[in-house]
């Protein structure tokens, strides 16, 4: 499951019947058949409304130190957050390296940093695959951390079945990242929404939870959105947030990325998009306050992987988290599904 192409709801604008992303900027939809799940069709690459834009000002490699069991694996899905005391927390998915026996699709490890670059990892994993017969026996992937008001933690993650091909979204809770207990399914996979994963979560002012997620449809990854009363729902599906764009760099696959919420009137998601051959890049899409309408979207990707000599090699940049403090924005992502990086962004 994890090494397949990085395979909700609101639509390529707000919902499928929206005709503009901003006054005077129409959404032109592809004539190709609609998505088999949502019925939405791809959109064309429309002009930017100019509501928001970002520039990359610095790139940094992320360095982890920890036990041999962790350092012997490749690293991806770096979820980084800021603690009230100023520390940076991280949770990563650690995967077996190519050519080694694949015992699982991932384990989840946590650590801490003072500078957001050098992380000292815990001695033991925070979330491990389940025992034989459990629904996450094949591996645990893609952590998303929510710090609760009482100081406890909720961690959404993808649990993969023993066949290492199917999974759904689970969650764990605990007083600290080294004392988490699995709590069950947060958002189940269904026949129409296969392999729900890659959570992006926010707690709304009215107490509800908004959950963006990735699902599988038509041999591609799509993004959905659901609103729930609690951390595990029940969930009210919303119209498709946005769709792939015909003739764009994001013309086939879409996957959720982190939300930048420093401007509450215009939340921005740094999403992941790819072509049919799974060449993943990172872009952004801006929503209105209620997450009901797309108000702007990048034309070209914001982050692309460094060039590789072998065109058969992994060609992937994949956003996982974003931090913002004192006007400084850092976007954390993985490259080639094996190493971690971050980019310093500025609004322009």
Short mmCIF file of C-alpha atoms in Angstrom, two decimals:
data_model
loop_
_atom_site.label_atom_id
_atom_site.label_comp_id
_atom_site.label_asym_id
_atom_site.label_seq_id
_atom_site.Cartn_x
_atom_site.Cartn_y
_atom_site.Cartn_z
CA UNK A 1 0.00 0.00 0.00
CA UNK A 2 2.64 2.47 0.99
CA UNK A 3 4.85 2.14 -2.04
CA UNK A 4 1.98 2.43 -4.50
CA UNK A 5 1.37 5.82 -6.08
CA UNK A 6 0.40 8.15 -3.25
CA UNK A 7 -2.56 6.52 -4.95
CA UNK A 8 -13.11 14.99 0.14
CA UNK A 9 -15.18 16.69 0.57
CA UNK A 10 -15.97 20.39 -1.12
CA UNK A 11 -15.19 20.76 -4.89
CA UNK A 12 -12.73 22.12 -7.35
CA UNK A 13 -14.20 25.26 -6.22
CA UNK A 14 -16.66 24.93 -3.41
CA UNK A 15 -18.90 22.28 -4.73
CA UNK A 16 -19.37 20.98 -8.22
CA UNK A 17 -21.92 23.62 -9.16
CA UNK A 18 -19.64 26.52 -8.31
CA UNK A 19 -18.77 28.56 -11.40
CA UNK A 20 -16.09 30.92 -10.06
CA UNK A 21 -13.20 30.75 -7.62
CA UNK A 22 -13.23 34.53 -7.36
CA UNK A 23 -15.18 37.30 -9.08
CA UNK A 24 -14.35 37.18 -12.76
CA UNK A 25 -12.28 33.95 -12.54
CA UNK A 26 -14.44 31.14 -13.96
CA UNK A 27 -13.80 27.46 -13.39
CA UNK A 28 -13.76 25.57 -16.69
CA UNK A 29 -14.31 21.84 -16.26
CA UNK A 30 -12.89 19.02 -18.31
CA UNK A 31 -15.18 17.10 -20.65
CA UNK A 32 -13.77 13.82 -19.35
CA UNK A 33 -16.11 11.57 -17.33
CA UNK A 34 -16.64 12.50 -13.71
CA UNK A 35 -15.05 10.84 -10.68
CA UNK A 36 -16.81 7.55 -9.94
CA UNK A 37 -17.09 8.47 -6.24
CA UNK A 38 -18.06 12.15 -6.24
CA UNK A 39 -19.18 12.63 -9.85
CA UNK A 40 -16.93 15.70 -10.07
CA UNK A 41 -14.90 16.33 -13.18
CA UNK A 42 -11.40 17.64 -13.48
CA UNK A 43 -10.97 21.38 -13.94
CA UNK A 44 -8.73 23.28 -16.28
CA UNK A 45 -5.77 25.35 -15.09
CA UNK A 46 -7.43 28.67 -14.39
CA UNK A 47 -5.74 32.05 -13.75
CA UNK A 48 -4.66 32.87 -10.21
CA UNK A 49 -6.96 35.30 -8.43
CA UNK A 50 -3.91 36.89 -6.79
CA UNK A 51 -5.40 36.43 -3.34
CA UNK A 52 -2.30 34.70 -1.99
CA UNK A 53 1.12 33.49 -3.12
CA UNK A 54 4.26 32.03 -1.55
CA UNK A 55 7.98 32.09 -2.26
CA UNK A 56 10.58 29.57 -1.06
CA UNK A 57 13.47 31.37 0.69
CA UNK A 58 15.49 28.50 2.16
CA UNK A 59 15.75 24.71 2.08
CA UNK A 60 17.15 22.63 4.95
CA UNK A 61 17.74 18.92 5.49
CA UNK A 62 16.22 17.43 8.66
CA UNK A 63 18.54 15.36 10.87
CA UNK A 64 17.40 12.67 13.26
CA UNK A 65 19.44 10.84 15.90
CA UNK A 66 18.06 7.78 17.62
CA UNK A 67 18.31 4.06 18.21
CA UNK A 68 19.77 1.74 15.58
CA UNK A 69 16.36 0.21 14.87
CA UNK A 70 15.10 3.60 13.67
CA UNK A 71 18.26 4.77 11.91
CA UNK A 72 18.37 1.57 9.84
CA UNK A 73 15.16 2.66 8.08
CA UNK A 74 14.20 5.30 5.54
CA UNK A 75 12.08 8.19 6.79
CA UNK A 76 8.97 9.89 5.46
CA UNK A 77 5.78 11.73 6.51
CA UNK A 78 7.41 14.14 9.01
CA UNK A 79 4.62 15.61 11.15
CA UNK A 80 6.14 18.53 13.07
CA UNK A 81 4.32 20.73 15.57
CA UNK A 82 5.17 23.47 18.08
CA UNK A 83 4.81 22.94 21.82
CA UNK A 84 3.87 25.80 24.23
CA UNK A 85 7.41 25.66 25.68
CA UNK A 86 8.91 26.40 22.25
CA UNK A 87 10.10 22.90 21.44
CA UNK A 88 9.40 21.22 18.11
CA UNK A 89 7.79 17.79 18.25
CA UNK A 90 8.03 15.31 15.40
CA UNK A 91 6.42 12.05 14.42
CA UNK A 92 7.73 10.18 11.39
CA UNK A 93 6.98 7.03 9.50
CA UNK A 94 10.03 4.75 9.35
CA UNK A 95 10.06 2.23 6.49
CA UNK A 96 12.31 -0.65 5.49
CA UNK A 97 14.86 0.29 2.86
CA UNK A 98 14.62 -1.01 -0.71
CA UNK A 99 16.08 -4.47 -1.09
CA UNK A 100 15.54 -5.41 2.55
CA UNK A 101 12.84 -7.84 3.74
CA UNK A 102 9.58 -5.91 4.07
CA UNK A 103 8.28 -6.83 7.51
CA UNK A 104 5.76 -3.96 7.59
CA UNK A 105 4.79 -0.82 5.70
CA UNK A 106 5.93 1.41 8.52
CA UNK A 107 6.31 2.14 12.20
CA UNK A 108 5.75 5.55 13.83
CA UNK A 109 8.45 7.18 15.92
CA UNK A 110 8.46 10.48 17.88
CA UNK A 111 11.15 12.93 18.97
CA UNK A 112 11.95 16.49 20.07
CA UNK A 113 14.04 19.42 18.86
CA UNK A 114 14.96 22.93 19.97
CA UNK A 115 15.65 24.26 16.46
CA UNK A 116 13.22 22.34 14.22
CA UNK A 117 16.12 20.77 12.30
CA UNK A 118 17.95 18.41 14.67
CA UNK A 119 15.62 15.96 16.40
CA UNK A 120 16.51 13.55 19.22
CA UNK A 121 14.20 10.58 18.80
CA UNK A 122 12.75 8.47 21.60
CA UNK A 123 14.24 5.10 22.46
CA UNK A 124 11.12 3.21 21.39
CA UNK A 125 8.40 3.64 18.72
CA UNK A 126 5.22 5.49 19.63
CA UNK A 127 2.91 3.36 17.46
CA UNK A 128 3.65 -0.17 16.25
CA UNK A 129 1.78 -2.45 13.83
CA UNK A 130 -0.84 -4.62 15.50
CA UNK A 131 -0.61 -8.29 16.27
CA UNK A 132 -1.67 -10.97 13.79
CA UNK A 133 -5.37 -10.68 13.04
CA UNK A 134 -5.62 -6.98 13.91
CA UNK A 135 -6.57 -4.54 11.17
CA UNK A 136 -3.28 -2.64 11.38
CA UNK A 137 -1.06 -5.73 11.45
CA UNK A 138 0.64 -4.81 8.16
CA UNK A 139 2.00 -1.44 9.25
CA UNK A 140 1.25 2.03 10.62
CA UNK A 141 1.77 5.14 8.53
CA UNK A 142 1.32 8.90 8.11
CA UNK A 143 0.90 10.31 11.63
CA UNK A 144 -1.04 13.53 12.25
CA UNK A 145 -0.77 14.97 15.76
CA UNK A 146 -3.45 17.02 17.53
CA UNK A 147 -2.54 18.63 20.87
CA UNK A 148 -5.66 18.86 23.01
CA UNK A 149 -6.54 21.68 25.41
CA UNK A 150 -5.81 19.44 28.41
CA UNK A 151 -2.29 18.72 27.15
CA UNK A 152 -3.04 15.21 25.90
CA UNK A 153 -2.45 14.02 22.34
CA UNK A 154 -4.59 12.53 19.60
CA UNK A 155 -2.66 10.95 16.74
CA UNK A 156 -4.43 9.99 13.52
CA UNK A 157 -2.61 7.33 11.51
CA UNK A 158 -3.19 4.88 8.68
CA UNK A 159 -3.42 1.26 9.75
CA UNK A 160 -2.57 -1.24 7.03
CA UNK A 161 -3.92 -4.77 6.92
CA UNK A 162 -1.66 -7.82 6.88
CA UNK A 163 -1.83 -7.96 3.08
CA UNK A 164 0.01 -4.59 3.06
CA UNK A 165 -2.41 -3.40 0.38
CA UNK A 166 -5.50 -2.12 2.21
CA UNK A 167 -5.95 0.24 5.11
CA UNK A 168 -8.03 2.86 6.83
CA UNK A 169 -7.64 5.71 9.27
CA UNK A 170 -7.18 4.93 12.95
CA UNK A 171 -6.34 7.06 15.95
CA UNK A 172 -4.43 6.77 19.22
CA UNK A 173 -4.69 8.88 22.36
CA UNK A 174 -2.50 9.46 25.39
CA UNK A 175 -1.02 11.92 27.88
CA UNK A 176 2.30 12.01 25.99
CA UNK A 177 3.75 10.83 22.69
CA UNK A 178 5.49 7.94 24.44
CA UNK A 179 2.32 6.75 26.18
CA UNK A 180 -0.23 6.41 23.38
CA UNK A 181 -3.00 3.81 23.34
CA UNK A 182 -4.76 2.75 20.16
CA UNK A 183 -8.39 3.86 20.28
CA UNK A 184 -9.90 2.38 17.11
CA UNK A 185 -11.03 3.54 13.66
CA UNK A 186 -11.34 7.30 13.11
CA UNK A 187 -12.62 7.15 9.51
CA UNK A 188 -13.37 3.79 7.93
CA UNK A 189 -12.66 2.82 4.36
CA UNK A 190 -15.76 1.90 2.40
CA UNK A 191 -16.29 0.38 -1.02
CA UNK A 192 -16.42 3.87 -2.53
CA UNK A 193 -13.78 5.52 -0.34
CA UNK A 194 -10.95 3.01 -0.34
CA UNK A 195 -7.77 3.36 1.68
CA UNK A 196 -8.69 6.44 3.71
CA UNK A 197 -5.45 8.00 4.99
CA UNK A 198 -3.25 11.12 5.22
CA UNK A 199 -5.36 13.06 7.75
CA UNK A 200 -5.30 16.84 7.97
CA UNK A 201 -7.29 17.91 11.02
CA UNK A 202 -8.50 21.13 12.59
CA UNK A 203 -10.74 21.88 15.56
CA UNK A 204 -13.30 24.51 14.59
CA UNK A 205 -14.38 27.32 16.92
CA UNK A 206 -17.77 25.68 17.40
CA UNK A 207 -16.03 22.53 18.65
CA UNK A 208 -16.51 20.44 15.53
CA UNK A 209 -13.66 18.68 13.78
CA UNK A 210 -12.80 19.17 10.11
CA UNK A 211 -10.99 16.21 8.58
CA UNK A 212 -9.39 16.31 5.15
CA UNK A 213 -8.27 12.90 3.98
CA UNK A 214 -7.00 10.99 0.96
CA UNK A 215 -9.02 8.20 -0.64
CA UNK A 216 -8.74 6.00 -3.71
CA UNK A 217 -10.96 6.34 -6.78
CA UNK A 218 -10.52 5.46 -10.47
CA UNK A 219 -6.92 4.27 -9.99
CA UNK A 220 -6.01 7.63 -8.49
CA UNK A 221 -5.78 9.46 -5.19
CA UNK A 222 -8.40 12.07 -4.34
CA UNK A 223 -8.98 14.49 -1.45
CA UNK A 224 -12.12 14.51 0.67
CA UNK A 225 -13.46 16.55 3.58
CA UNK A 226 -15.69 15.51 6.45
CA UNK A 227 -17.03 17.41 9.47
CA UNK A 228 -17.49 15.56 12.76
CA UNK A 229 -18.68 16.16 16.28
CA UNK A 230 -15.80 14.27 17.89
CA UNK A 231 -12.32 13.03 17.12
CA UNK A 232 -13.79 9.83 15.67
CA UNK A 233 -16.94 11.35 14.17
CA UNK A 234 -19.61 10.60 13.29
CA UNK A 235 -18.61 12.30 10.05
CA UNK A 236 -20.71 14.40 7.70
CA UNK A 237 -19.21 14.24 4.21
CA UNK A 238 -18.85 17.58 2.42
CA UNK A 239 -18.65 18.30 -1.33
CA UNK A 240 -15.30 17.47 -2.94
CA UNK A 241 -12.81 20.22 -1.97
CA UNK A 242 -10.89 20.36 -5.27
CA UNK A 243 -10.10 18.12 -8.20
CA UNK A 244 -7.12 17.35 -10.44
CA UNK A 245 -6.55 19.82 -13.26
CA UNK A 246 -6.48 18.80 -16.88
CA UNK A 247 -3.06 19.56 -18.45
CA UNK A 248 -1.62 20.56 -15.06
CA UNK A 249 1.23 19.17 -12.98
CA UNK A 250 -1.51 17.80 -10.69
CA UNK A 251 -3.61 16.19 -13.44
CA UNK A 252 -4.08 12.73 -11.91
CA UNK A 253 -3.39 12.23 -8.20
CA UNK A 254 -4.20 14.52 -5.29
CA UNK A 255 -3.36 13.99 -1.64
CA UNK A 256 -3.94 16.03 1.47
CA UNK A 257 -1.23 18.20 2.94
CA UNK A 258 -1.00 20.46 5.98
CA UNK A 259 -3.15 23.52 6.60
CA UNK A 260 -1.63 26.95 7.28
CA UNK A 261 -4.05 28.79 9.58
CA UNK A 262 -2.18 32.01 10.38
CA UNK A 263 -4.83 33.91 8.39
CA UNK A 264 -8.16 32.52 9.68
CA UNK A 265 -10.05 34.25 6.87
CA UNK A 266 -8.11 32.30 4.24
CA UNK A 267 -6.83 28.85 5.29
CA UNK A 268 -4.23 27.45 2.89
CA UNK A 269 -3.53 23.77 2.26
CA UNK A 270 -0.12 22.75 0.93
CA UNK A 271 -1.38 19.78 -1.03
CA UNK A 272 0.37 17.02 -2.95
CA UNK A 273 -0.33 16.47 -6.63
CA UNK A 274 1.00 14.14 -9.28
CA UNK A 275 0.79 12.96 -12.85
CA UNK A 276 -0.36 9.46 -13.81
CA UNK A 277 3.21 8.14 -13.44
CA UNK A 278 3.29 9.39 -9.82
CA UNK A 279 5.74 12.29 -10.12
CA UNK A 280 4.67 14.12 -6.96
CA UNK A 281 5.05 17.85 -6.30
CA UNK A 282 3.78 20.21 -3.61
CA UNK A 283 1.38 23.06 -4.37
CA UNK A 284 -1.12 25.14 -2.47
CA UNK A 285 -4.83 25.88 -2.52
CA UNK A 286 -6.58 28.62 -0.52
CA UNK A 287 -10.11 28.37 0.88
CA UNK A 288 -12.60 30.75 2.39
CA UNK A 289 -13.09 30.76 6.17
CA UNK A 290 -15.80 28.09 6.10
CA UNK A 291 -13.84 25.76 3.78
CA UNK A 292 -16.73 25.92 1.32
CA UNK A 293 -15.02 27.65 -1.61
CA UNK A 294 -11.60 27.66 -3.27
CA UNK A 295 -10.47 31.29 -3.59
CA UNK A 296 -7.06 30.72 -5.18
CA UNK A 297 -4.74 27.93 -6.31
CA UNK A 298 -1.15 27.83 -7.49
CA UNK A 299 -0.39 27.53 -11.19
CA UNK A 300 3.00 25.84 -10.84
CA UNK A 301 4.22 23.66 -7.95
CA UNK A 302 5.80 25.35 -4.96
CA UNK A 303 8.24 22.50 -4.18
CA UNK A 304 9.74 20.05 -6.67
CA UNK A 305 12.24 17.28 -5.94
CA UNK A 306 15.89 17.77 -6.87
CA UNK A 307 16.66 16.33 -10.33
CA UNK A 308 17.74 12.70 -10.48
CA UNK A 309 20.00 11.07 -13.05
CA UNK A 310 17.82 7.97 -13.37
CA UNK A 311 14.32 8.71 -14.68
CA UNK A 312 13.17 5.41 -13.18
CA UNK A 313 14.09 6.60 -9.68
CA UNK A 314 11.51 7.96 -7.21
CA UNK A 315 10.51 11.49 -8.18
CA UNK A 316 8.58 12.58 -5.12
CA UNK A 317 8.24 15.63 -2.89
CA UNK A 318 5.42 15.12 -0.39
CA UNK A 319 4.24 17.68 2.20
CA UNK A 320 3.39 16.48 5.70
CA UNK A 321 3.22 19.44 8.10
CA UNK A 322 3.69 23.17 8.50
CA UNK A 323 4.63 25.39 11.44
CA UNK A 324 4.13 29.12 11.79
CA UNK A 325 5.53 31.35 14.53
CA UNK A 326 6.30 35.08 14.57
CA UNK A 327 5.62 35.27 10.85
CA UNK A 328 8.10 32.48 10.01
CA UNK A 329 6.59 29.60 8.04
CA UNK A 330 8.34 26.22 7.71
CA UNK A 331 6.92 23.50 5.46
CA UNK A 332 8.08 19.96 6.33
CA UNK A 333 8.12 17.29 3.64
CA UNK A 334 9.77 14.07 2.51
CA UNK A 335 11.82 13.43 -0.62
CA UNK A 336 11.91 10.15 -2.53
CA UNK A 337 10.00 8.51 0.36
CA UNK A 338 13.28 8.18 2.23
CA UNK A 339 14.61 11.50 3.59
CA UNK A 340 13.26 14.62 5.27
CA UNK A 341 13.51 18.31 4.48
CA UNK A 342 11.88 21.63 5.22
CA UNK A 343 11.37 24.89 3.33
CA UNK A 344 11.11 28.42 4.71
CA UNK A 345 8.23 30.20 3.03
CA UNK A 346 7.17 33.82 2.75
CA UNK A 347 3.92 35.22 1.50
CA UNK A 348 4.34 37.45 -1.51
#
